[in-house]
Coordinates of C-alpha atoms and ligand atoms in Angstrom, one line a residue:
M1378 CA 21.9 14.0 -3.0
K1379 CA 18.8 12.5 -4.6
N1380 CA 15.9 14.9 -3.8
I1381 CA 12.8 12.8 -3.7
L1382 CA 9.1 13.6 -3.2
V1383 CA 7.3 10.8 -1.4
T1384 CA 3.6 11.3 -1.4
G1385 CA 1.4 9.4 1.1
G1386 CA 4.4 8.8 3.2
A1387 CA 2.4 8.7 6.5
G1388 CA 0.4 5.7 5.4
F1389 CA 1.3 2.0 5.9
I1390 CA 3.6 1.4 2.9
G1391 CA 4.9 4.9 2.4
S1392 CA 6.0 5.3 6.0
N1393 CA 7.8 2.0 5.8
F1394 CA 9.6 3.1 2.7
I1395 CA 10.8 6.4 4.3
N1396 CA 11.9 4.6 7.5
H1397 CA 13.7 2.0 5.5
I1398 CA 15.5 4.5 3.2
L1399 CA 16.5 6.9 5.9
A1400 CA 17.8 4.2 8.2
K1401 CA 20.4 3.0 5.7
R1402 CA 21.2 5.8 3.3
D1403 CA 22.4 9.3 3.5
D1404 CA 22.2 10.1 -0.2
Y1405 CA 18.5 10.7 -0.3
F1406 CA 16.7 13.9 0.9
I1407 CA 13.0 13.0 1.3
V1408 CA 10.1 15.4 1.3
N1409 CA 6.9 13.6 2.5
L1410 CA 3.7 15.2 1.3
D1411 CA 0.7 13.7 3.0
K1412 CA -2.8 15.0 3.6
L1413 CA -3.2 12.9 6.8
T1414 CA -6.5 11.4 5.9
Y1415 CA -7.9 8.8 8.3
A1416 CA -5.1 6.4 7.1
G1417 CA -2.2 8.8 7.6
N1418 CA -0.4 8.7 10.9
L1419 CA 2.8 10.5 11.9
E1420 CA 3.3 8.0 14.7
N1421 CA 4.5 5.6 11.9
L1422 CA 7.4 7.9 11.2
K1423 CA 8.7 8.5 14.8
Q1424 CA 12.1 7.0 13.9
S1425 CA 12.6 9.4 11.0
E1426 CA 11.0 12.6 12.2
N1427 CA 14.3 14.2 13.3
N1428 CA 16.4 13.0 10.5
K1429 CA 18.3 15.9 8.8
N1430 CA 17.4 14.5 5.4
Y1431 CA 13.6 14.5 6.0
R1432 CA 10.8 17.1 5.8
F1433 CA 7.1 16.5 6.4
I1434 CA 4.6 18.7 4.7
R1435 CA 0.9 18.2 5.4
G1436 CA -1.0 18.8 2.2
D1437 CA -3.1 17.4 -0.6
I1438 CA -1.6 16.1 -3.9
M1439 CA -4.5 17.8 -5.5
N1440 CA -3.1 21.2 -4.5
S1441 CA -1.2 22.2 -7.6
E1442 CA 0.1 25.4 -6.1
L1443 CA 1.6 23.5 -3.1
V1444 CA 3.0 20.7 -5.3
N1445 CA 4.7 23.3 -7.6
Y1446 CA 6.1 25.1 -4.5
I1447 CA 7.6 21.8 -3.2
F1448 CA 9.2 20.9 -6.6
E1449 CA 10.7 24.3 -6.9
S1450 CA 11.9 24.8 -3.3
Y1451 CA 13.3 21.4 -2.8
N1452 CA 14.7 20.9 -6.3
I1453 CA 12.7 17.6 -6.6
K1454 CA 14.2 15.1 -9.1
Y1455 CA 12.4 11.9 -8.1
V1456 CA 8.8 11.2 -7.2
I1457 CA 7.3 8.1 -5.6
N1458 CA 3.5 8.3 -5.5
F1459 CA 2.1 6.2 -2.7
A1460 CA -0.7 8.7 -1.9
A1461 CA -4.1 7.1 -2.5
E1462 CA -7.4 6.0 -1.1
S1463 CA -6.4 2.4 -0.7
H1464 CA -9.3 0.4 0.7
V1465 CA -11.7 -1.6 -1.6
D1466 CA -14.6 -1.7 0.9
R1467 CA -14.5 2.1 1.3
S1468 CA -14.5 2.5 -2.5
I1469 CA -17.7 0.4 -2.6
L1470 CA -19.3 2.7 0.1
G1471 CA -18.3 5.9 -1.8
S1472 CA -16.3 6.0 -5.0
Q1473 CA -15.8 9.7 -5.7
I1474 CA -12.8 10.4 -3.4
F1475 CA -11.0 7.5 -5.0
Y1476 CA -11.2 9.1 -8.5
I1477 CA -10.3 12.5 -7.0
T1478 CA -7.2 11.4 -5.2
N1479 CA -6.1 8.4 -7.2
V1480 CA -6.7 9.8 -10.7
I1481 CA -6.8 13.6 -10.6
G1482 CA -4.3 13.8 -7.8
T1483 CA -1.9 11.7 -9.8
N1484 CA -2.5 14.0 -12.8
V1485 CA -1.4 17.0 -10.7
L1486 CA 1.8 15.2 -9.8
L1487 CA 2.5 14.1 -13.4
E1488 CA 1.9 17.6 -14.8
T1489 CA 4.2 19.2 -12.2
A1490 CA 6.9 16.5 -12.7
L1491 CA 6.8 17.3 -16.4
K1492 CA 7.2 21.0 -15.8
F1493 CA 10.2 20.5 -13.5
K1494 CA 11.9 17.9 -15.8
I1495 CA 12.4 15.3 -13.2
E1496 CA 14.6 12.2 -13.6
K1497 CA 12.1 9.5 -12.5
F1498 CA 8.4 9.2 -11.5
L1499 CA 7.5 5.9 -9.8
Q1500 CA 3.8 5.3 -9.7
I1501 CA 3.0 2.7 -7.0
S1502 CA 0.2 0.6 -8.4
T1503 CA -1.4 -2.7 -7.5
D1504 CA -2.1 -6.1 -8.9
E1505 CA -5.8 -5.4 -8.5
V1506 CA -5.7 -3.5 -11.8
Y1507 CA -5.5 -6.9 -13.6
G1508 CA -8.9 -8.0 -12.2
S1509 CA -9.5 -11.6 -10.9
L1510 CA -8.0 -15.0 -11.7
G1511 CA -9.6 -18.4 -11.8
A1512 CA -8.0 -21.3 -10.1
E1513 CA -5.0 -21.3 -12.5
G1514 CA -2.6 -18.8 -13.9
L1515 CA -0.6 -15.7 -12.8
F1516 CA -0.7 -12.0 -13.5
T1517 CA 2.1 -10.9 -15.8
E1518 CA 2.9 -7.4 -16.9
S1519 CA 1.1 -8.1 -20.2
T1520 CA -2.1 -9.3 -18.6
P1521 CA -4.8 -6.9 -19.9
L1522 CA -6.1 -4.5 -17.3
S1523 CA -9.6 -5.5 -16.1
P1524 CA -10.3 -3.8 -12.7
N1525 CA -13.5 -4.7 -10.9
S1526 CA -13.8 -2.2 -8.0
P1527 CA -14.0 1.5 -7.9
Y1528 CA -10.6 1.4 -6.1
S1529 CA -8.9 -0.8 -8.7
S1530 CA -10.5 1.1 -11.6
S1531 CA -9.1 4.4 -10.3
K1532 CA -5.6 2.8 -9.9
A1533 CA -5.8 1.4 -13.5
A1534 CA -6.8 4.9 -14.8
A1535 CA -3.8 6.4 -13.0
D1536 CA -1.5 3.8 -14.5
M1537 CA -2.8 4.5 -18.0
M1538 CA -2.4 8.2 -17.5
A1539 CA 1.2 7.8 -16.2
L1540 CA 2.1 5.7 -19.3
A1541 CA 0.4 8.2 -21.5
F1542 CA 2.7 10.9 -20.0
Y1543 CA 5.7 8.7 -20.9
H1544 CA 4.5 8.0 -24.5
T1545 CA 3.2 11.5 -25.2
Y1546 CA 5.7 13.8 -23.4
G1547 CA 8.6 11.5 -22.6
L1548 CA 8.1 11.8 -18.8
P1549 CA 10.4 9.2 -17.2
V1550 CA 7.7 7.1 -15.6
V1551 CA 8.0 3.6 -14.2
I1552 CA 5.1 1.6 -12.6
T1553 CA 5.2 -1.1 -10.0
R1554 CA 2.2 -3.5 -9.4
C1555 CA 2.5 -5.3 -6.1
S1556 CA 0.3 -7.9 -4.4
N1557 CA -1.2 -7.7 -0.8
N1558 CA 1.2 -6.3 1.8
Y1559 CA 1.3 -7.1 5.5
G1560 CA 3.5 -5.8 8.3
P1561 CA 3.5 -3.3 11.2
Y1562 CA 1.5 0.0 11.1
Q1563 CA -1.1 -1.4 8.6
F1564 CA -4.5 0.4 9.2
P1565 CA -6.9 -2.0 11.0
E1566 CA -9.5 -1.9 8.2
K1567 CA -7.3 -4.4 6.2
L1568 CA -7.7 -8.2 6.6
I1569 CA -4.6 -9.1 8.7
P1570 CA -4.6 -6.3 11.3
L1571 CA -8.4 -6.4 11.6
M1572 CA -8.3 -10.2 12.3
V1573 CA -5.4 -9.8 14.8
I1574 CA -7.0 -6.9 16.7
N1575 CA -10.4 -8.5 16.8
S1576 CA -8.9 -11.7 18.1
L1577 CA -7.0 -9.8 20.8
N1578 CA -10.3 -8.2 21.8
N1579 CA -12.2 -11.5 21.7
K1580 CA -14.5 -10.0 19.0
K1581 CA -15.9 -11.8 16.0
L1582 CA -13.7 -12.2 12.9
P1583 CA -15.8 -11.2 9.8
V1584 CA -14.9 -13.5 6.9
Y1585 CA -16.5 -12.5 3.6
G1586 CA -18.4 -15.1 1.6
D1587 CA -17.0 -18.6 1.8
G1588 CA -13.5 -17.4 2.9
L1589 CA -11.9 -19.1 -0.1
N1590 CA -10.8 -15.9 -1.9
V1591 CA -7.0 -16.0 -2.4
R1592 CA -4.5 -13.2 -2.0
D1593 CA -0.7 -13.4 -2.7
W1594 CA 1.0 -12.0 0.5
I1595 CA 4.3 -10.0 0.7
Y1596 CA 6.0 -8.5 3.7
V1597 CA 6.0 -4.7 3.3
I1598 CA 9.8 -4.4 3.5
D1599 CA 10.2 -6.7 0.5
H1600 CA 7.8 -4.5 -1.5
N1601 CA 9.8 -1.4 -0.5
K1602 CA 13.2 -2.9 -1.4
A1603 CA 11.7 -3.6 -4.8
A1604 CA 10.4 -0.1 -5.1
E1605 CA 13.8 1.3 -4.2
L1606 CA 15.4 -0.8 -6.9
V1607 CA 12.9 0.2 -9.5
L1608 CA 13.4 3.9 -8.6
E1609 CA 17.1 3.5 -9.2
K1610 CA 17.4 0.9 -12.0
G1611 CA 13.9 0.4 -13.4
K1612 CA 13.7 1.0 -17.2
I1613 CA 11.5 4.0 -18.0
G1614 CA 8.2 3.3 -19.6
E1615 CA 8.1 -0.2 -18.0
V1616 CA 5.8 -1.9 -15.6
Y1617 CA 7.2 -4.3 -12.9
N1618 CA 5.1 -6.8 -11.0
I1619 CA 6.1 -7.4 -7.4
G1620 CA 5.1 -10.5 -5.5
A1621 CA 6.5 -13.2 -3.2
S1622 CA 4.6 -16.2 -4.6
N1623 CA 2.7 -16.7 -1.4
E1624 CA -0.9 -17.5 -2.1
M1625 CA -3.3 -18.1 0.8
S1626 CA -7.0 -18.1 1.2
N1627 CA -8.6 -15.7 3.7
I1628 CA -9.8 -18.5 5.9
E1629 CA -6.3 -20.0 6.1
I1630 CA -4.9 -16.6 7.2
T1631 CA -7.7 -16.2 9.7
K1632 CA -7.2 -19.6 11.3
L1633 CA -3.4 -19.1 11.4
I1634 CA -3.9 -15.8 13.3
L1635 CA -6.3 -17.4 15.8
K1636 CA -3.9 -20.3 16.3
R1637 CA -0.9 -18.0 17.0
L1638 CA -3.0 -16.0 19.5
G1639 CA -4.4 -19.1 21.2
R1640 CA -8.0 -18.1 20.4
S1641 CA -10.9 -20.4 19.4
E1642 CA -12.1 -20.7 15.8
D1643 CA -15.6 -20.0 17.3
L1644 CA -14.7 -16.4 16.8
I1645 CA -15.0 -16.8 13.1
Q1646 CA -18.2 -15.3 11.6
Y1647 CA -19.0 -15.7 8.0
V1648 CA -20.6 -12.5 6.7
N1649 CA -22.1 -11.3 3.4
D1650 CA -19.6 -11.3 0.6
R1651 CA -17.9 -8.1 -0.7
P1652 CA -19.8 -7.0 -3.8
G1653 CA -17.7 -7.8 -6.9
H1654 CA -15.2 -9.7 -4.8
D1655 CA -12.2 -10.7 -6.8
R1656 CA -11.6 -14.4 -6.4
R1657 CA -7.9 -14.8 -6.7
Y1658 CA -4.8 -12.7 -7.2
A1659 CA -1.4 -14.3 -7.9
I1660 CA 1.7 -12.5 -9.3
D1661 CA 4.4 -13.5 -11.7
S1662 CA 7.4 -11.4 -10.7
T1663 CA 9.9 -13.0 -13.1
K1664 CA 10.6 -9.7 -14.8
I1665 CA 11.8 -7.8 -11.7
R1666 CA 13.7 -10.9 -10.6
T1667 CA 15.5 -11.5 -13.8
E1668 CA 16.0 -7.9 -15.0
L1669 CA 16.8 -6.1 -11.7
G1670 CA 17.9 -9.0 -9.5
W1671 CA 15.2 -8.5 -6.9
K1672 CA 13.9 -11.3 -4.7
P1673 CA 11.8 -11.4 -1.5
E1674 CA 13.9 -11.9 1.6
F1675 CA 11.2 -12.7 4.2
Y1676 CA 9.6 -16.1 4.7
F1677 CA 5.8 -15.8 5.3
E1678 CA 5.8 -18.0 8.5
E1679 CA 8.5 -15.8 10.2
A1680 CA 7.2 -12.4 8.9
I1681 CA 3.6 -13.0 9.8
A1682 CA 4.6 -14.2 13.3
K1683 CA 6.7 -11.0 13.7
T1684 CA 3.8 -8.9 12.4
I1685 CA 1.3 -10.5 14.8
D1686 CA 3.7 -9.9 17.7
W1687 CA 4.1 -6.3 16.6
Y1688 CA 0.3 -5.7 17.1
I1689 CA 0.5 -7.4 20.5
E1690 CA 3.3 -5.1 21.5
N1691 CA 1.9 -1.9 20.0
K1692 CA -1.6 -1.9 21.5
S1693 CA -1.5 1.9 22.1
W1694 CA -1.0 2.5 18.3
W1695 CA -4.1 0.6 17.3
E1696 CA -6.2 1.4 20.3
S1697 CA -6.1 5.1 19.5
I1698 CA -7.3 4.3 16.0
I1699 CA -10.1 1.9 16.9
N1700 CA -11.3 4.3 19.5
G1701 CA -11.4 7.3 17.1
E1702 CA -13.2 7.9 13.8
Y1703 CA -12.6 4.3 12.7
R1704 CA -15.1 3.2 15.3
N1705 CA -18.0 4.5 13.2
Y1706 CA -16.7 2.9 10.0
Y1707 CA -16.3 -0.5 11.8
K1708 CA -19.9 -0.4 13.1
T1709 CA -21.4 0.5 9.8
Q1710 CA -19.3 -1.9 7.8
Y1711 CA -19.4 -5.1 10.0
K1712 CA -22.5 -4.7 12.1
L1713 CA -21.0 -7.3 14.4
Ligands
LIG1904 P1 -2.7 3.8 3.2 O1 -4.2 4.0 3.0 O2 -2.2 3.1 4.4 O3 -2.0 5.2 3.0 C1 -2.3 6.1 2.1 C2 -1.7 7.5 2.5 O4 -2.0 8.4 1.5 C3 -2.2 8.0 3.8 O5 -1.1 8.5 4.6 C4 -3.0 9.2 3.4 O6 -3.1 10.2 4.4 C5 -2.3 9.6 2.1 N1 -3.2 10.4 1.2 C6 -4.5 10.0 0.8 N2 -5.0 11.0 0.0 C7 -4.1 11.9 -0.1 C8 -4.0 13.1 -0.8 N3 -5.0 13.6 -1.6 N4 -2.9 13.9 -0.8 C9 -1.8 13.5 0.0 N5 -1.8 12.3 0.7 C10 -2.9 11.6 0.6 O7 -2.3 3.0 1.9 P2 -1.1 1.9 1.7 O8 -1.7 0.5 2.0 O9 0.1 2.4 2.4 O10 -0.9 2.0 0.1 C11 0.0 2.9 -0.4 C12 0.0 2.7 -1.9 O11 0.3 1.4 -2.3 C13 -1.4 3.0 -2.6 O12 -1.1 3.7 -3.8 C14 -1.9 1.6 -2.9 O13 -2.8 1.7 -4.0 C15 -0.7 0.9 -3.2 N6 -0.7 -0.6 -2.9 C16 -1.1 -1.0 -1.7 C17 -1.0 -2.4 -1.4 C18 -1.4 -3.0 0.0 O14 -1.5 -4.2 0.1 N7 -1.7 -2.1 1.0 C19 -0.6 -3.3 -2.3 C20 -0.2 -2.8 -3.6 C21 -0.2 -1.4 -3.8
LIG1905 O1 -3.7 -6.7 -4.0 C1 -3.2 -5.4 -3.5 C2 -4.3 -4.7 -2.8 O2 -4.5 -5.4 -1.6 C3 -4.1 -3.2 -2.6 O3 -4.0 -2.6 -3.8 C4 -5.1 -2.6 -1.7 O4 -4.8 -1.3 -1.4 C5 -5.2 -3.4 -0.4 O5 -6.2 -2.9 0.4 C6 -5.4 -4.9 -0.7 O6 -6.8 -5.1 -1.2 P1 -7.7 -6.3 -0.7 O7 -9.1 -6.0 -1.0 O8 -7.1 -7.6 -1.3 O9 -7.3 -6.3 0.8 P2 -8.2 -6.4 2.1 O10 -7.3 -6.5 3.3 O11 -9.3 -5.4 2.2 O12 -8.9 -7.9 1.9 C7 -8.1 -9.0 1.7 C8 -9.1 -10.2 1.5 O13 -9.8 -10.4 2.8 C9 -10.2 -9.9 0.5 O14 -10.4 -11.1 -0.2 C10 -11.4 -9.5 1.3 C11 -11.2 -10.3 2.6 N1 -11.7 -9.7 3.8 C12 -11.3 -8.4 4.1 C13 -11.8 -7.8 5.2 C14 -11.4 -6.4 5.6 C15 -12.5 -10.4 4.7 O15 -12.9 -11.6 4.5 N2 -13.0 -9.8 5.8 C16 -12.7 -8.5 6.1 O16 -13.1 -8.0 7.2

């Protein structure tokens, strides 16, 4: 059995990872440590909650005593750290919690992992640590880190600390840096679910700036299959970029969603730009493809259609979110 601590496993990507692993493997025992912030939702894990190889513990990665208890009681040998404050706009409204969770929280996990001599620590990072690209070029693993938002700077700090634990103490760390994910259960503050849900509700779609900022989209399961592979076969001390070579501007994505839902483009509303808005992200994932044999399996056209349909079919999931605490954030943020 591989005893693995998954942190942030009630969020969008972490829950998808747990559901994916438990559905097809019985050699993993997963302990999911999640604080259940506004972004954590146990509904995302319904299919896994009764699995004999799964335990959920509500708690904070900052709680060193609890983290020590988990490593000891469950004989943890692997860690995947998904836990984070993950939304750029929120980091602009208030940066401190980003450094507390993403930097100090990661430090608690690294310190504890060192003490318990684990076999691998996978730090889930992001392409945003590389900063912004112009019209040409791709991020490779050797692109210098140049983060621009409080969120991405906190993720970059965590990456550097994880690598320092490898170089200084020999902790078996690997890092993945993935591009923008989409899929079911993504919190509706992020571009794709926000645009789908607003369209369904005939509300305005807030496009930042000129709408021409570019992101490189990957279906969440493709990200998690890559993470699984890196956990098992990734070389320690290395960084692996993950991306599906699928660049799209925000306005293209927005129009595609409106078209699929049969709504008018009159719903588009250009709003003030995000401060410090990175212009373009694009990932070169040659390393993971050639060294580990990974490749994305989902075509964007099919997977985005499936994703949009999921939000149509799972109205109760997002209605409970948009009628809860999120309502206040939405009003302050968009003023629409
Ligand atoms: P998310 O915001 O949906 O989920 C984050 C989860 O972490 C939530 O369940 C939350 O409750 C939990 N959490 C937050 N603070 C915690 C704490 N102190 N202790 C324990 N749990 C805590 O985020 P996501 O989109 O699923 O992203 C997961 C990870 O992947 C993050 O590290 C993010 O930086 C990274 N990432 C995200 C994307 C993307 O497109 N969403 C792309 C690349 C990398
Ligand atoms: O690149 C990976 C990153 O992708 C992850 O590390 C982050 O956790 C994740 O949140 C995501 O960051 P982005 O800032 O790229 O994602 P977001 O969905 O917030 O925005 C995508 C693009 O859409 C960005 O250019 C801003 C724009 N946007 C976003 C929102 C929410 C709008 O135009 N309008 C909006 O209302």
